[in-house]
Amino acid sequence: MSEDCIFCKIIAKEIPAEILYSDERVTAFRDIEPAAPVHILVIPNKHIPSMNEVEEEDEKLIGHLFTVAKKIAIEEGIAERGYRLTMNVGKEGGQVVFHLHLHLLGGKPLRVHKY
Ligand code: DGP
């Protein structure tokens, strides 16, 4: 737990969020500023600031984020239609909250970004 981290506070239930899933390793909740009809964040319970701080010992945890996202996509009814999983890393990657998180986006045709 990091004292000044908003996502750690959501995990600790110190600030409210619409939590859809939680286990001993990850928590998933709806994004407060949805960019699509379905916009869910899947985060590790362990405070890892970004992908840059991921260690080899975290590989299973990172994999778990993806399998939980897949299960939620099925529950939200968007698995067959398709969805997007993205992770922003660092300032130029568009990361604003420095507690690693996977965005699950779907429920409408998503624009294909040309970088
Ligand atoms: P990123 O740019 O990848 O760091 O995305 C951060 C996302 O976190 C952004 O889509 C908005 C969301 N967010 C920020 N603060 C809160 C909050 O307090 N509650 C919830 N549910 N989402 C938040």
PDB file of C-alpha atoms and ligand atoms in Angstrom:
ATOM      1  CA  MET A   1       0.000   0.000   0.000  1.00  0.00           C
ATOM      2  CA  SER A   2       1.270   3.423  -0.970  1.00  0.00           C
ATOM      3  CA  GLU A   3      -0.101   6.195   1.265  1.00  0.00           C
ATOM      4  CA  ASP A   4      -0.855   8.764  -1.443  1.00  0.00           C
ATOM      5  CA  CYS A   5      -2.055   6.340  -4.133  1.00  0.00           C
ATOM      6  CA  ILE A   6      -5.713   6.672  -5.165  1.00  0.00           C
ATOM      7  CA  PHE A   7      -5.909   3.081  -6.444  1.00  0.00           C
ATOM      8  CA  CYS A   8      -4.414   1.705  -3.184  1.00  0.00           C
ATOM      9  CA  LYS A   9      -7.197   3.607  -1.406  1.00  0.00           C
ATOM     10  CA  ILE A  10      -9.797   1.951  -3.665  1.00  0.00           C
ATOM     11  CA  ILE A  11      -8.333  -1.495  -2.844  1.00  0.00           C
ATOM     12  CA  ALA A  12      -8.419  -0.617   0.875  1.00  0.00           C
ATOM     13  CA  LYS A  13     -12.028   0.621   0.417  1.00  0.00           C
ATOM     14  CA  GLU A  14     -11.026   4.030   1.782  1.00  0.00           C
ATOM     15  CA  ILE A  15     -12.567   5.665  -1.287  1.00  0.00           C
ATOM     16  CA  PRO A  16     -15.588   4.259  -3.142  1.00  0.00           C
ATOM     17  CA  ALA A  17     -15.524   2.563  -6.527  1.00  0.00           C
ATOM     18  CA  GLU A  18     -17.804   0.169  -8.375  1.00  0.00           C
ATOM     19  CA  ILE A  19     -15.748  -2.953  -7.742  1.00  0.00           C
ATOM     20  CA  LEU A  20     -16.670  -5.819 -10.081  1.00  0.00           C
ATOM     21  CA  TYR A  21     -14.083  -8.376  -9.024  1.00  0.00           C
ATOM     22  CA  SER A  22     -11.452  -8.833  -6.362  1.00  0.00           C
ATOM     23  CA  ASP A  23      -9.255 -11.621  -5.089  1.00  0.00           C
ATOM     24  CA  GLU A  24      -6.036 -11.770  -3.091  1.00  0.00           C
ATOM     25  CA  ARG A  25      -3.993 -10.558  -6.073  1.00  0.00           C
ATOM     26  CA  VAL A  26      -6.095  -8.182  -8.194  1.00  0.00           C
ATOM     27  CA  THR A  27      -9.066  -5.780  -8.090  1.00  0.00           C
ATOM     28  CA  ALA A  28     -11.259  -4.613 -10.983  1.00  0.00           C
ATOM     29  CA  PHE A  29     -13.553  -1.578 -10.956  1.00  0.00           C
ATOM     30  CA  ARG A  30     -15.285   0.779 -13.388  1.00  0.00           C
ATOM     31  CA  ASP A  31     -13.278   3.751 -14.637  1.00  0.00           C
ATOM     32  CA  ILE A  32     -14.608   7.068 -13.280  1.00  0.00           C
ATOM     33  CA  GLU A  33     -14.190   8.735 -16.720  1.00  0.00           C
ATOM     34  CA  PRO A  34     -15.415   6.040 -19.124  1.00  0.00           C
ATOM     35  CA  ALA A  35     -14.093   6.331 -22.682  1.00  0.00           C
ATOM     36  CA  ALA A  36     -16.453   3.564 -23.884  1.00  0.00           C
ATOM     37  CA  PRO A  37     -19.701   1.935 -22.663  1.00  0.00           C
ATOM     38  CA  VAL A  38     -17.554  -0.654 -20.896  1.00  0.00           C
ATOM     39  CA  HIS A  39     -14.431   0.798 -19.313  1.00  0.00           C
ATOM     40  CA  ILE A  40     -12.976  -1.204 -16.468  1.00  0.00           C
ATOM     41  CA  LEU A  41      -9.592  -1.045 -14.788  1.00  0.00           C
ATOM     42  CA  VAL A  42      -7.891  -4.217 -13.590  1.00  0.00           C
ATOM     43  CA  ILE A  43      -5.104  -3.541 -11.114  1.00  0.00           C
ATOM     44  CA  PRO A  44      -2.711  -5.553  -8.937  1.00  0.00           C
ATOM     45  CA  ASN A  45      -3.378  -5.255  -5.205  1.00  0.00           C
ATOM     46  CA  LYS A  46       0.382  -4.843  -4.787  1.00  0.00           C
ATOM     47  CA  HIS A  47       1.474  -1.249  -5.445  1.00  0.00           C
ATOM     48  CA  ILE A  48       3.557  -1.336  -8.621  1.00  0.00           C
ATOM     49  CA  PRO A  49       3.834   2.224 -10.044  1.00  0.00           C
ATOM     50  CA  SER A  50       4.064   1.224 -13.709  1.00  0.00           C
ATOM     51  CA  MET A  51       5.201  -1.496 -16.101  1.00  0.00           C
ATOM     52  CA  ASN A  52       8.706  -0.025 -15.672  1.00  0.00           C
ATOM     53  CA  GLU A  53       8.844  -1.365 -12.120  1.00  0.00           C
ATOM     54  CA  VAL A  54       7.591  -4.889 -12.937  1.00  0.00           C
ATOM     55  CA  GLU A  55      10.051  -7.601 -11.880  1.00  0.00           C
ATOM     56  CA  GLU A  56      10.348 -11.182 -13.087  1.00  0.00           C
ATOM     57  CA  GLU A  57       8.620 -12.329  -9.887  1.00  0.00           C
ATOM     58  CA  ASP A  58       5.521 -10.357 -11.006  1.00  0.00           C
ATOM     59  CA  GLU A  59       5.052 -12.264 -14.269  1.00  0.00           C
ATOM     60  CA  LYS A  60       2.238 -14.479 -12.933  1.00  0.00           C
ATOM     61  CA  LEU A  61       0.526 -11.458 -11.426  1.00  0.00           C
ATOM     62  CA  ILE A  62       0.622  -9.590 -14.751  1.00  0.00           C
ATOM     63  CA  GLY A  63      -0.758 -12.667 -16.502  1.00  0.00           C
ATOM     64  CA  HIS A  64      -3.544 -12.826 -13.920  1.00  0.00           C
ATOM     65  CA  LEU A  65      -4.593  -9.246 -14.789  1.00  0.00           C
ATOM     66  CA  PHE A  66      -5.244 -10.444 -18.332  1.00  0.00           C
ATOM     67  CA  THR A  67      -7.203 -13.588 -17.406  1.00  0.00           C
ATOM     68  CA  VAL A  68      -9.370 -11.575 -14.986  1.00  0.00           C
ATOM     69  CA  ALA A  69      -9.956  -8.974 -17.747  1.00  0.00           C
ATOM     70  CA  LYS A  70     -11.002 -11.784 -20.098  1.00  0.00           C
ATOM     71  CA  LYS A  71     -13.502 -13.149 -17.555  1.00  0.00           C
ATOM     72  CA  ILE A  72     -14.967  -9.691 -16.984  1.00  0.00           C
ATOM     73  CA  ALA A  73     -15.286  -9.166 -20.762  1.00  0.00           C
ATOM     74  CA  ILE A  74     -17.390 -12.349 -20.897  1.00  0.00           C
ATOM     75  CA  GLU A  75     -19.515 -11.195 -17.931  1.00  0.00           C
ATOM     76  CA  GLU A  76     -20.021  -7.770 -19.532  1.00  0.00           C
ATOM     77  CA  GLY A  77     -21.180  -9.481 -22.747  1.00  0.00           C
ATOM     78  CA  ILE A  78     -18.487  -8.012 -24.993  1.00  0.00           C
ATOM     79  CA  ALA A  79     -16.126 -10.977 -25.446  1.00  0.00           C
ATOM     80  CA  GLU A  80     -17.561 -12.114 -28.787  1.00  0.00           C
ATOM     81  CA  ARG A  81     -17.913  -8.601 -30.216  1.00  0.00           C
ATOM     82  CA  GLY A  82     -14.382  -7.720 -29.233  1.00  0.00           C
ATOM     83  CA  TYR A  83     -12.706  -5.331 -26.875  1.00  0.00           C
ATOM     84  CA  ARG A  84      -9.382  -3.670 -26.189  1.00  0.00           C
ATOM     85  CA  LEU A  85      -6.881  -4.169 -23.396  1.00  0.00           C
ATOM     86  CA  THR A  86      -4.375  -1.353 -23.012  1.00  0.00           C
ATOM     87  CA  MET A  87      -1.769  -0.312 -20.524  1.00  0.00           C
ATOM     88  CA  ASN A  88      -0.336   3.189 -20.543  1.00  0.00           C
ATOM     89  CA  VAL A  89       3.245   3.434 -19.328  1.00  0.00           C
ATOM     90  CA  GLY A  90       4.780   6.684 -18.119  1.00  0.00           C
ATOM     91  CA  LYS A  91       3.977  10.272 -19.054  1.00  0.00           C
ATOM     92  CA  GLU A  92       4.456   9.962 -22.816  1.00  0.00           C
ATOM     93  CA  GLY A  93       2.472   6.714 -22.744  1.00  0.00           C
ATOM     94  CA  GLY A  94      -0.467   8.625 -21.303  1.00  0.00           C
ATOM     95  CA  GLN A  95      -0.257   7.235 -17.775  1.00  0.00           C
ATOM     96  CA  VAL A  96      -1.868   9.545 -15.223  1.00  0.00           C
ATOM     97  CA  VAL A  97      -2.316   7.256 -12.212  1.00  0.00           C
ATOM     98  CA  PHE A  98       0.946   5.654 -11.136  1.00  0.00           C
ATOM     99  CA  HIS A  99      -0.421   2.343  -9.905  1.00  0.00           C
ATOM    100  CA  LEU A 100      -0.154  -0.140 -12.769  1.00  0.00           C
ATOM    101  CA  HIS A 101      -3.512  -0.845 -14.427  1.00  0.00           C
ATOM    102  CA  LEU A 102      -4.975  -2.595 -17.427  1.00  0.00           C
ATOM    103  CA  HIS A 103      -7.801  -0.797 -19.242  1.00  0.00           C
ATOM    104  CA  LEU A 104     -10.618  -3.048 -20.526  1.00  0.00           C
ATOM    105  CA  LEU A 105     -12.561  -1.088 -23.151  1.00  0.00           C
ATOM    106  CA  GLY A 106     -15.516  -2.143 -25.260  1.00  0.00           C
ATOM    107  CA  GLY A 107     -19.231  -2.019 -25.948  1.00  0.00           C
ATOM    108  CA  LYS A 108     -18.840   0.019 -29.151  1.00  0.00           C
ATOM    109  CA  PRO A 109     -16.618  -0.148 -32.230  1.00  0.00           C
ATOM    110  CA  LEU A 110     -13.330   1.317 -31.052  1.00  0.00           C
ATOM    111  CA  ARG A 111     -11.302   3.575 -33.291  1.00  0.00           C
ATOM    112  CA  VAL A 112      -8.081   2.072 -34.524  1.00  0.00           C
ATOM    113  CA  HIS A 113      -5.244   4.365 -33.534  1.00  0.00           C
ATOM    114  CA  LYS A 114      -2.533   5.085 -36.030  1.00  0.00           C
ATOM    115  CA  TYR A 115       0.527   6.115 -34.098  1.00  0.00           C
TER     116      TYR A 115
HETATM  117  P1  DGP B   1      -4.159   6.237 -17.128  1.00  0.00           P
HETATM  118  O1  DGP B   1      -4.245   7.442 -18.002  1.00  0.00           O
HETATM  119  O2  DGP B   1      -3.803   4.977 -17.941  1.00  0.00           O
HETATM  120  O3  DGP B   1      -3.275   6.439 -15.925  1.00  0.00           O
HETATM  121  O4  DGP B   1      -5.635   5.964 -16.624  1.00  0.00           O
HETATM  122  C1  DGP B   1      -6.106   6.335 -15.374  1.00  0.00           C
HETATM  123  C2  DGP B   1      -7.587   6.094 -15.362  1.00  0.00           C
HETATM  124  O5  DGP B   1      -8.008   6.079 -14.002  1.00  0.00           O
HETATM  125  C3  DGP B   1      -8.428   7.162 -16.051  1.00  0.00           C
HETATM  126  O6  DGP B   1      -9.132   6.568 -17.155  1.00  0.00           O
HETATM  127  C4  DGP B   1      -9.405   7.655 -15.001  1.00  0.00           C
HETATM  128  C5  DGP B   1      -9.303   6.613 -13.914  1.00  0.00           C
HETATM  129  N1  DGP B   1      -9.440   7.129 -12.554  1.00  0.00           N
HETATM  130  C6  DGP B   1      -8.700   8.114 -11.996  1.00  0.00           C
HETATM  131  N2  DGP B   1      -9.083   8.328 -10.719  1.00  0.00           N
HETATM  132  C7  DGP B   1     -10.078   7.432 -10.475  1.00  0.00           C
HETATM  133  C8  DGP B   1     -10.877   7.167  -9.325  1.00  0.00           C
HETATM  134  O7  DGP B   1     -10.758   7.773  -8.260  1.00  0.00           O
HETATM  135  N3  DGP B   1     -11.817   6.185  -9.441  1.00  0.00           N
HETATM  136  C9  DGP B   1     -11.980   5.469 -10.609  1.00  0.00           C
HETATM  137  N4  DGP B   1     -12.920   4.528 -10.608  1.00  0.00           N
HETATM  138  N5  DGP B   1     -11.233   5.694 -11.704  1.00  0.00           N
HETATM  139  C10 DGP B   1     -10.307   6.664 -11.633  1.00  0.00           C
END
